[in-house]
Coordinates of C-alpha atoms and ligand atoms in Angstrom, one line a residue:
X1 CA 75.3 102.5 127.2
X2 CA 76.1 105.0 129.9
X3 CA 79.4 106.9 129.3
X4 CA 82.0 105.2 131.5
X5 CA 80.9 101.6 131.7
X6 CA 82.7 99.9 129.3
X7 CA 86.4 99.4 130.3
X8 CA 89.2 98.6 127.6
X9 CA 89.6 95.6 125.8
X10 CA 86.4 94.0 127.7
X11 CA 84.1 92.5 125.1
X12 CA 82.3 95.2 123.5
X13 CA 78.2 94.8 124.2
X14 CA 77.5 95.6 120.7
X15 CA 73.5 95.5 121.3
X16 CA 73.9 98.4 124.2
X17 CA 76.0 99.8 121.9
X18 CA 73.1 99.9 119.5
X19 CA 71.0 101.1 121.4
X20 CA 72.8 104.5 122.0
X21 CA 71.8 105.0 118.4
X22 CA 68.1 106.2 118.2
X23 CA 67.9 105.7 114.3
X24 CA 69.4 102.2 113.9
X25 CA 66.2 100.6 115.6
X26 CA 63.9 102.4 112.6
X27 CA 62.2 100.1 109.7
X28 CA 63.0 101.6 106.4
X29 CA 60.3 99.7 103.9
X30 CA 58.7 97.4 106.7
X31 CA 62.3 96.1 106.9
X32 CA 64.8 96.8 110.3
X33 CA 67.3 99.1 109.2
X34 CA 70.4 97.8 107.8
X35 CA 73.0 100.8 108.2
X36 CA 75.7 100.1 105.8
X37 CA 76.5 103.6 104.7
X38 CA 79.0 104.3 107.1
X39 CA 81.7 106.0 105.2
X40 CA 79.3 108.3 103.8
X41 CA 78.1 109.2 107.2
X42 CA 78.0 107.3 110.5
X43 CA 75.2 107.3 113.0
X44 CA 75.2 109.8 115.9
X45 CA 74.6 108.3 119.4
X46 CA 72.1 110.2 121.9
X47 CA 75.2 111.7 123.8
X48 CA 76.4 113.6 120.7
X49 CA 72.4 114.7 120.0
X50 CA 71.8 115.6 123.5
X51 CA 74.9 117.4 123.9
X52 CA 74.0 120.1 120.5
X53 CA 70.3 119.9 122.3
X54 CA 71.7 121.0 125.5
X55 CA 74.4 123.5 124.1
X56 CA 71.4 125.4 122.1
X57 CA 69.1 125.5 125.2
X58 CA 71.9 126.2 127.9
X59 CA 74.8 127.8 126.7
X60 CA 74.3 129.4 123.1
X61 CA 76.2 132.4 122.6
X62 CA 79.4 133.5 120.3
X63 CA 82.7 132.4 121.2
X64 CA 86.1 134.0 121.8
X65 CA 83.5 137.8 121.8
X66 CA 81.5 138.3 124.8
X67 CA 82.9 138.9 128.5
X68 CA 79.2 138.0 129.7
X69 CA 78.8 134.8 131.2
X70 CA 77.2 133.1 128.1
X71 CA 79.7 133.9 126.0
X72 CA 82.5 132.4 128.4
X73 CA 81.0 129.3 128.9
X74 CA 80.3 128.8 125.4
X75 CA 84.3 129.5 125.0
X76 CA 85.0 127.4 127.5
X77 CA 83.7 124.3 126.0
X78 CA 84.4 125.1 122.6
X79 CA 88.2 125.4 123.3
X80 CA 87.4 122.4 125.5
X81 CA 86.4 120.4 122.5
X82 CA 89.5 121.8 120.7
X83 CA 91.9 119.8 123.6
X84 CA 90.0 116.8 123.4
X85 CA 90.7 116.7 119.8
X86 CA 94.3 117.2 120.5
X87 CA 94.2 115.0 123.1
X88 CA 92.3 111.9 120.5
X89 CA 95.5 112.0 117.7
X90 CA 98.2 112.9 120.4
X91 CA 98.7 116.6 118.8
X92 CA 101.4 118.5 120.6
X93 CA 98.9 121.6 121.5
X94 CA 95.8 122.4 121.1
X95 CA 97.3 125.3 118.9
X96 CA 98.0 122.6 116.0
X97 CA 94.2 121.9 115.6
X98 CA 91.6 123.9 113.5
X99 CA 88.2 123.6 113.1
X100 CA 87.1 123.5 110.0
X101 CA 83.8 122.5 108.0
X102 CA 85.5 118.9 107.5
X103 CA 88.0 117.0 105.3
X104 CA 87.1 119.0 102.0
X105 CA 87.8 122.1 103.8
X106 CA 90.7 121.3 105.7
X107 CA 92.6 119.9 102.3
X108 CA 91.3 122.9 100.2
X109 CA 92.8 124.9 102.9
X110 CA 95.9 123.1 102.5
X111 CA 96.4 123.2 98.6
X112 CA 95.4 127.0 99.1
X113 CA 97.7 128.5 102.0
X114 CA 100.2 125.8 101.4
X115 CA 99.7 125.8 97.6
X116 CA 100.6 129.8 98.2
X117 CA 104.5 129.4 98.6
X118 CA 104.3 127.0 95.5
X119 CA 106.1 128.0 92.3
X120 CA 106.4 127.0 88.4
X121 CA 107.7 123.2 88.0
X122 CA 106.9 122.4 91.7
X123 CA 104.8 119.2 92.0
X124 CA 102.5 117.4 94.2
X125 CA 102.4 113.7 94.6
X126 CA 98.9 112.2 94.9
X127 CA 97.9 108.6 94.1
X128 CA 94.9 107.0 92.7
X129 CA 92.7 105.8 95.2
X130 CA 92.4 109.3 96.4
X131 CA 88.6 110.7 96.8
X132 CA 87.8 113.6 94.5
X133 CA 88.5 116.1 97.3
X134 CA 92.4 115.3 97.4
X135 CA 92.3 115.5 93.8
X136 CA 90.5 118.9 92.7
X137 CA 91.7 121.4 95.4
X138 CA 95.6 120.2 94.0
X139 CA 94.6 120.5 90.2
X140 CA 93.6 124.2 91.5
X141 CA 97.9 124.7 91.5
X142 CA 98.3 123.8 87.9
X143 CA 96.8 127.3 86.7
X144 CA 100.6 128.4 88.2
X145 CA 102.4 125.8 86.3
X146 CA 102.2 123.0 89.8
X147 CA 102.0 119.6 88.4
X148 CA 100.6 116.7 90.1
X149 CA 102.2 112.8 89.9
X150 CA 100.2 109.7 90.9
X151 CA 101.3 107.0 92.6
X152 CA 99.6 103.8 91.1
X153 CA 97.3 101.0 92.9
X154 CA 98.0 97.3 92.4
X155 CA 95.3 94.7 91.4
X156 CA 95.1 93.6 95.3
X157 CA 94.0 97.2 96.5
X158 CA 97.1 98.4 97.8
X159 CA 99.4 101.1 96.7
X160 CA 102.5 100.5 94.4
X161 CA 104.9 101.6 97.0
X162 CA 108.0 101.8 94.8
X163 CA 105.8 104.7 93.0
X164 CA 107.2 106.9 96.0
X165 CA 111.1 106.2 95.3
X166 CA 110.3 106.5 91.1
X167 CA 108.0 109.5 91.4
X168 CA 109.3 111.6 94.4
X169 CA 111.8 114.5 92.8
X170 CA 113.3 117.7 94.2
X171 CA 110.1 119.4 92.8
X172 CA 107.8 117.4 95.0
X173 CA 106.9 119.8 97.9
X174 CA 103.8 118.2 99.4
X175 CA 102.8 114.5 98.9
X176 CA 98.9 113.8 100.1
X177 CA 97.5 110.5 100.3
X178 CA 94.7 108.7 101.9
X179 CA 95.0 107.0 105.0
X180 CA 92.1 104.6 104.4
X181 CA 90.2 104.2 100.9
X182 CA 87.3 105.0 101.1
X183 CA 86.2 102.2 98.3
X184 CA 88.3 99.4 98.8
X185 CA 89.1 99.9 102.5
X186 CA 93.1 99.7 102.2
X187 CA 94.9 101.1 105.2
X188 CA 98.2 102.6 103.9
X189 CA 101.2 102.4 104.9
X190 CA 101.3 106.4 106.4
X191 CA 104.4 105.9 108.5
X192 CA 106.3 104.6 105.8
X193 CA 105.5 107.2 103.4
X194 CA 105.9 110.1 105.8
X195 CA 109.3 108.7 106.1
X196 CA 110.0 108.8 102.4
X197 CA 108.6 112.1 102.0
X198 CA 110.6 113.8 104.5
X199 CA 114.1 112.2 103.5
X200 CA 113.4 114.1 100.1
X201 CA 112.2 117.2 101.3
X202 CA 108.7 117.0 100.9
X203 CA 105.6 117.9 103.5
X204 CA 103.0 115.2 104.1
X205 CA 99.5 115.3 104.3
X206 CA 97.1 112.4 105.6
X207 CA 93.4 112.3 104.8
X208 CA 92.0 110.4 107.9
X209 CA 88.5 111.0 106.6
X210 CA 88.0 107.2 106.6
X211 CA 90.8 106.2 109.1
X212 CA 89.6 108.1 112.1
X213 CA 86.8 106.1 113.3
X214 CA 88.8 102.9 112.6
X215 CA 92.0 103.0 114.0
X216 CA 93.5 104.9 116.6
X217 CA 95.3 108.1 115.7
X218 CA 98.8 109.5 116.8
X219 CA 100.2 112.3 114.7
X220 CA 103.1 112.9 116.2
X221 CA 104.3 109.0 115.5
X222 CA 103.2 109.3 112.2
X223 CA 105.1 111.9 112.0
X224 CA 102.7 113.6 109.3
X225 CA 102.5 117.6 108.8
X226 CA 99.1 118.1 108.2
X227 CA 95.7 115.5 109.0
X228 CA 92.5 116.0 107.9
X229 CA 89.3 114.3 109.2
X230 CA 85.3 115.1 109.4
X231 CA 83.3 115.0 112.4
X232 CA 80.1 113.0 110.8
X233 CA 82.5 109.7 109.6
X234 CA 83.2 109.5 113.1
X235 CA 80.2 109.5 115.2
X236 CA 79.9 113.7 115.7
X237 CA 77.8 116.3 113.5
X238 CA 78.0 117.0 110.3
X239 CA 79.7 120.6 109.2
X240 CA 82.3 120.3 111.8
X241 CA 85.9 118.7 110.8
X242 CA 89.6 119.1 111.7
X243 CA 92.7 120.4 110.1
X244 CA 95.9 119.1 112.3
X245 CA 99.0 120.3 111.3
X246 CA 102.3 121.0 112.6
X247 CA 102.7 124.5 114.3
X248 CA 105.6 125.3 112.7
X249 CA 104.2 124.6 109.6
X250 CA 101.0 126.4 110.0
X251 CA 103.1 129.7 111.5
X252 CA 104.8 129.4 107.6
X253 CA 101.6 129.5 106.4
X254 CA 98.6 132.4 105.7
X255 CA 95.1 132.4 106.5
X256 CA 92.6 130.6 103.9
X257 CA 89.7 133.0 104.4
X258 CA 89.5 136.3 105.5
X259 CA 87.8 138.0 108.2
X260 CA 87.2 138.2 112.1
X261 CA 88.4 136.6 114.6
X262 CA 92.0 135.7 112.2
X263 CA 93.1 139.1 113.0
X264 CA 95.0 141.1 115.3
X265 CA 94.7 144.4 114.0
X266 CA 93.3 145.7 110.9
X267 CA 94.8 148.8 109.1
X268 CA 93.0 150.4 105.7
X269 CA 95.6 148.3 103.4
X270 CA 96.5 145.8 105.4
X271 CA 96.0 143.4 108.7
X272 CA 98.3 141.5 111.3
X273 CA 97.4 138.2 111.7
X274 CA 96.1 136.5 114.9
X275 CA 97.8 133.6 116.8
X276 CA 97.6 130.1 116.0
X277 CA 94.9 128.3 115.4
X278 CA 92.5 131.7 115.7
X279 CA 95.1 132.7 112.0
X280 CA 93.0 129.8 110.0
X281 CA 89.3 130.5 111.7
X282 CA 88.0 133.3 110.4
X283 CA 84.3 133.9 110.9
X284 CA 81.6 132.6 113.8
X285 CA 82.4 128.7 113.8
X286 CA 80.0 125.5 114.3
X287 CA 80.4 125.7 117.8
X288 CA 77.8 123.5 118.7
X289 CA 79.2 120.9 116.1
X290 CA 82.8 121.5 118.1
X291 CA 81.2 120.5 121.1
X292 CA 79.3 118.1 119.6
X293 CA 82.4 116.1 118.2
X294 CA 83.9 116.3 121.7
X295 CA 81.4 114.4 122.6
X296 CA 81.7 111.7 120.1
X297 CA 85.1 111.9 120.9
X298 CA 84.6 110.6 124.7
X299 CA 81.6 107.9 123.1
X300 CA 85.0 107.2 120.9
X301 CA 87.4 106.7 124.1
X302 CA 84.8 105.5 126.4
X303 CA 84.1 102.4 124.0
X304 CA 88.1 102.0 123.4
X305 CA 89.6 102.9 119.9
X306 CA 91.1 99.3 120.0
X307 CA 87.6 97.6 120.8
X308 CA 86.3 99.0 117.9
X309 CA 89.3 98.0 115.4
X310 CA 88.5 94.6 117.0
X311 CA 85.1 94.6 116.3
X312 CA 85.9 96.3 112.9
X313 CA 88.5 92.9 111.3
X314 CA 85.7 90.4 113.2
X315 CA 83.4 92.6 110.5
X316 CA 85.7 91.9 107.7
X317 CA 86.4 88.4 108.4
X318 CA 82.8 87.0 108.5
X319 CA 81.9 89.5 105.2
X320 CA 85.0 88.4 103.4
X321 CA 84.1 84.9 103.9
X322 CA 80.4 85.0 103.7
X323 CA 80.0 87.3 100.6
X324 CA 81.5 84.9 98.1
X325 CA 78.3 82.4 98.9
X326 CA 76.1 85.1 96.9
X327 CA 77.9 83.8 93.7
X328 CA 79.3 86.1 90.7
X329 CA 80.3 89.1 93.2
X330 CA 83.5 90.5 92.4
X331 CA 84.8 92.1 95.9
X332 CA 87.5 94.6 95.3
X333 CA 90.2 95.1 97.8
X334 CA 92.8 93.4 100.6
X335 CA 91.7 90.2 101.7
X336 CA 93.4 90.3 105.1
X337 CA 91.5 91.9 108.2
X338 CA 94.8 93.4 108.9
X339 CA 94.8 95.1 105.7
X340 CA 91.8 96.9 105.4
X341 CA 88.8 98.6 107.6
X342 CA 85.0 97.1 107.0
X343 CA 84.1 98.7 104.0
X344 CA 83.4 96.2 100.9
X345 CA 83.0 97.9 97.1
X346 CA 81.6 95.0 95.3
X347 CA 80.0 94.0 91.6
X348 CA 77.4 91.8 90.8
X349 CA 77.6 90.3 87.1
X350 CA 74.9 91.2 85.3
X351 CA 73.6 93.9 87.4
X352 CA 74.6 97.7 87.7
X353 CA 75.7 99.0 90.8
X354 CA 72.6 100.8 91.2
X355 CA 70.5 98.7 90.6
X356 CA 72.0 96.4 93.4
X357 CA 71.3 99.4 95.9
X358 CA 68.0 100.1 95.1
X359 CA 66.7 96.2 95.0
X360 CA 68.4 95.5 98.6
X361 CA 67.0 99.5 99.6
X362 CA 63.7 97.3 99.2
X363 CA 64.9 95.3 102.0
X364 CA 66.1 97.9 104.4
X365 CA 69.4 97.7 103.4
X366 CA 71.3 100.6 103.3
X367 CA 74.2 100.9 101.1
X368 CA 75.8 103.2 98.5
X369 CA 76.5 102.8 94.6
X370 CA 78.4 104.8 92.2
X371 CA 81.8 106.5 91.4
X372 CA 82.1 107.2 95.1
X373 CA 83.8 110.6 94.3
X374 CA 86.5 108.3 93.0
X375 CA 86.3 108.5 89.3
X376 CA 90.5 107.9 88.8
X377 CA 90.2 104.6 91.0
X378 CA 87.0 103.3 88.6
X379 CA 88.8 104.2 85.7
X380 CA 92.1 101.9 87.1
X381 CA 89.2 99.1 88.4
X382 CA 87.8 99.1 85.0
X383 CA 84.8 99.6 86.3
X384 CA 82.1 102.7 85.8
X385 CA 80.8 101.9 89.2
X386 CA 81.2 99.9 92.5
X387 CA 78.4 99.2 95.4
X388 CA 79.3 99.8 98.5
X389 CA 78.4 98.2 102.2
X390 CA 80.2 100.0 104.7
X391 CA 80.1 99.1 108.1
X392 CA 80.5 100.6 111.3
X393 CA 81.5 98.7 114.7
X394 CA 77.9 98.7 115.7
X395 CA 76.8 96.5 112.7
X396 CA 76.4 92.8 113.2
X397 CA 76.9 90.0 111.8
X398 CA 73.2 89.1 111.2
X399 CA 72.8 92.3 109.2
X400 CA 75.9 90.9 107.5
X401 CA 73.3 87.8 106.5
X402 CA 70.7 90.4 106.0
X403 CA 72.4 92.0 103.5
X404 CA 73.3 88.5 102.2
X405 CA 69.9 87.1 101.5
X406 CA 69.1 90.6 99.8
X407 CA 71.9 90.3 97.5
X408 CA 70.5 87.2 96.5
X409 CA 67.8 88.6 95.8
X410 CA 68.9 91.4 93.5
X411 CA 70.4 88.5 91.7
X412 CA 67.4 86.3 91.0
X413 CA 65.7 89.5 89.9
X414 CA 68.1 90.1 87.3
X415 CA 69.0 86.5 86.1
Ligands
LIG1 N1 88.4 112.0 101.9 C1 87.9 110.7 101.9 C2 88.9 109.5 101.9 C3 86.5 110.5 102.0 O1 86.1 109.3 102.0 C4 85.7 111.6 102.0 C5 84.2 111.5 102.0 C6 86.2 112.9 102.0 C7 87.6 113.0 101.9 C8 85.4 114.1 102.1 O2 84.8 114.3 103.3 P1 83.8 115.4 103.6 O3 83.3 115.1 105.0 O4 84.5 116.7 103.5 O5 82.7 115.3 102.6 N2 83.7 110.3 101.5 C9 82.5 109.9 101.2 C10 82.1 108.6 100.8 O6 82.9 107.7 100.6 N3 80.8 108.6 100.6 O7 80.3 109.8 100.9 C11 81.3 110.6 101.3

């Protein structure tokens, strides 16, 4: 696809789409490639790899250091990137976005600086679909007496919304909460929590790790104080994600790490801190992974943020209703399009959830198995381990069949 040529809402040319994606016309085992490991990792299109190419060869140099040319230009599209970012989830300024290594980062950064002003008997308000990394950097508060509350999930995949009104107190200072699961696919309710949180006091932050290449993002009507998304679930390289927050919340708030570039001046004892967002990035940054997601970012807009939800609930219809024909597969999560993004944790009876990978890996079929860095949510399934078929707006449904006939296949194996 060249950049440009696909206006909004026309029907999306999935197959020119696919072919901006070098690796997703490889066989793996004889086999086409079935990519259905999308919330891992998505695919990067030629753009995005050409772009870090041509960044290395053209324009490397540090930022925000040199007065040479180099050095400029490298600035130049660096802070670029940093306004298209802003720009993609409606931030107020460019000052409200970070760089940072990706979701894990920008929530440990979070729980730390944040997690700072926290006292004894304060609490923090998670739920249990959350991915290990909005569980961990939180239990890091309890060593100062910060406990953390969970907000339950119902046996359709959604969140027991009521949990907020039973389990919000005075105490809760920051409630953090997935905007997508990444097993069963839910889309919360984000708006409506922010809400909540705020009429009792409480900050809000929103881990768009899966949500971000799904749906389109705006921050300010969400009204959240802090969102957290990685570059590599959304088309762009890996080791590059985003913190957004509030700039009033972040001029509360100290730096994470130490070092250059966070600075302003720097006595023996002591050191003044640099202006937003410079305060949060301390050391050389992934600035051809900055650039690099700016350029997924105009793939993102190019192809139309609403084309690809489209794309996305076509996905989850024909799965939904297809999947069932394999026989004894228990699929977890919503069962409206509306409800959910195209990612499908699944069991087989009889057969682990590994095993299911690795017979339809035989097939080129890419999928994941496991806890999913979910452990609370398998415990509440009642299950050790889910597989996983994620899919991404350039899947089809043949691969959907594909994936179908492997099942199958796993099954006859094992029966
Ligand atoms: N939050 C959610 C909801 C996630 O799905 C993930 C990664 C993360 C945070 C962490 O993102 P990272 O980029 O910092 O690693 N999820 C997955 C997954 O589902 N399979 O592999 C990684």
């Amino acid at each position: 696809m060249h950049m440009g040529s696909v206006p909004r809402n026309m029907q999306l040319d999935i197959s020119q789409m696919r072919s901006d994606f070098p690796i997703l016309s490889k066989k793996i085992n004889g086999k086409p490639l079935v990519y259905f490991d999308n919330a891992a990792t998505t695919q990067r299109p030629v753009q995005v790899i050409q772009a870090i190419d041509r960044f290395y060869r053209e324009t490397n140099s540090n930022v925000h250091r040199g007065v040479h040319e180099l050095s400029e230009r490298a600035t130049e599209q660096f802070e670029a990137a940093r306004e298209n970012v802003a720009k993609f989830i409606n931030a107020k300024s460019p000052n409200e976005i970070i760089f940072v290594r990706g979701t894990t980062e920008a929530i440990n950064l979070v729980a730390y600086s944040y997690g700072k002003k926290l006292r004894r008997g304060n609490r923090v308000l998670l739920s249990l679909m959350e991915h290990h990394s909005n569980i961990v950097p939180w239990q890091f508060l309890r060593e100062k007496g910060v406990e953390l509350d969970y907000v339950g999930v119902n046996d359709d995949g959604t969140l027991k919304l009521e949990d907020y009104y039973g389990l919000m107190t005075k105490q809760t200072k920051i409630v953090s909460i997935a905007h997508v699961s990444n097993v069963l696919g839910t889309i919360n309710p984000v708006e409506e929590i922010a809400k909540i949180a705020h009429e009792k006091g409480s900050l809000i932050l929103v881990d768009g790790a899966q949500s971000i290449p799904h749906v389109s993002i705006d921050v300010q009507e969400m009204d959240c104080d802090f969102f957290a998304f990685s570059g590599h679930k959304m088309l762009g390289p890996t080791g590059i994600g985003v913190l957004y927050a509030k700039e009033s919340v972040l001029e509360q708030m100290d730096p994470f790490m130490g070092g250059g570039s966070i600075i302003k001046e720097v006595q023996l004892n002591e050191s003044k801190w640099n202006d937003l967002p410079y305060k949060f990035e301390a050391g050389t940054p992934n600035i051809a992974g900055a650039i690099g997601l700016g350029v997924a970012i105009d793939y993102l807009n190019v192809i139309g943020m609403e084309n690809i939800r489209r794309v996305g609930k076509g996905l989850t219809e024909y799965a939904l209703e297809t999947l069932p024909e394999v026989g004894d597969i228990e699929i977890y999560g919503p069962k409206n399009s509306e409800d959910r993004v195209e990612v499908f944790s699944f069991n087989l009876a009889k057969v682990h959830a590994h095993d299911v990978a690795s017979i339809v890996n035989d097939y080129g079929v890419a999928i994941r198995s496991g806890h999913h860095c979910a452990q609370p949510l398998m415990r509440r399934l009642g299950v050790p381990a889910t597989s996983r078929a994620s899919l991404y707006a350039y899947n089809t449904k043949e691969e959907i069949d594909l994936f179908i006939q492997s099942l199958k296949k796993a099954k006859e194996v094992f029966n």
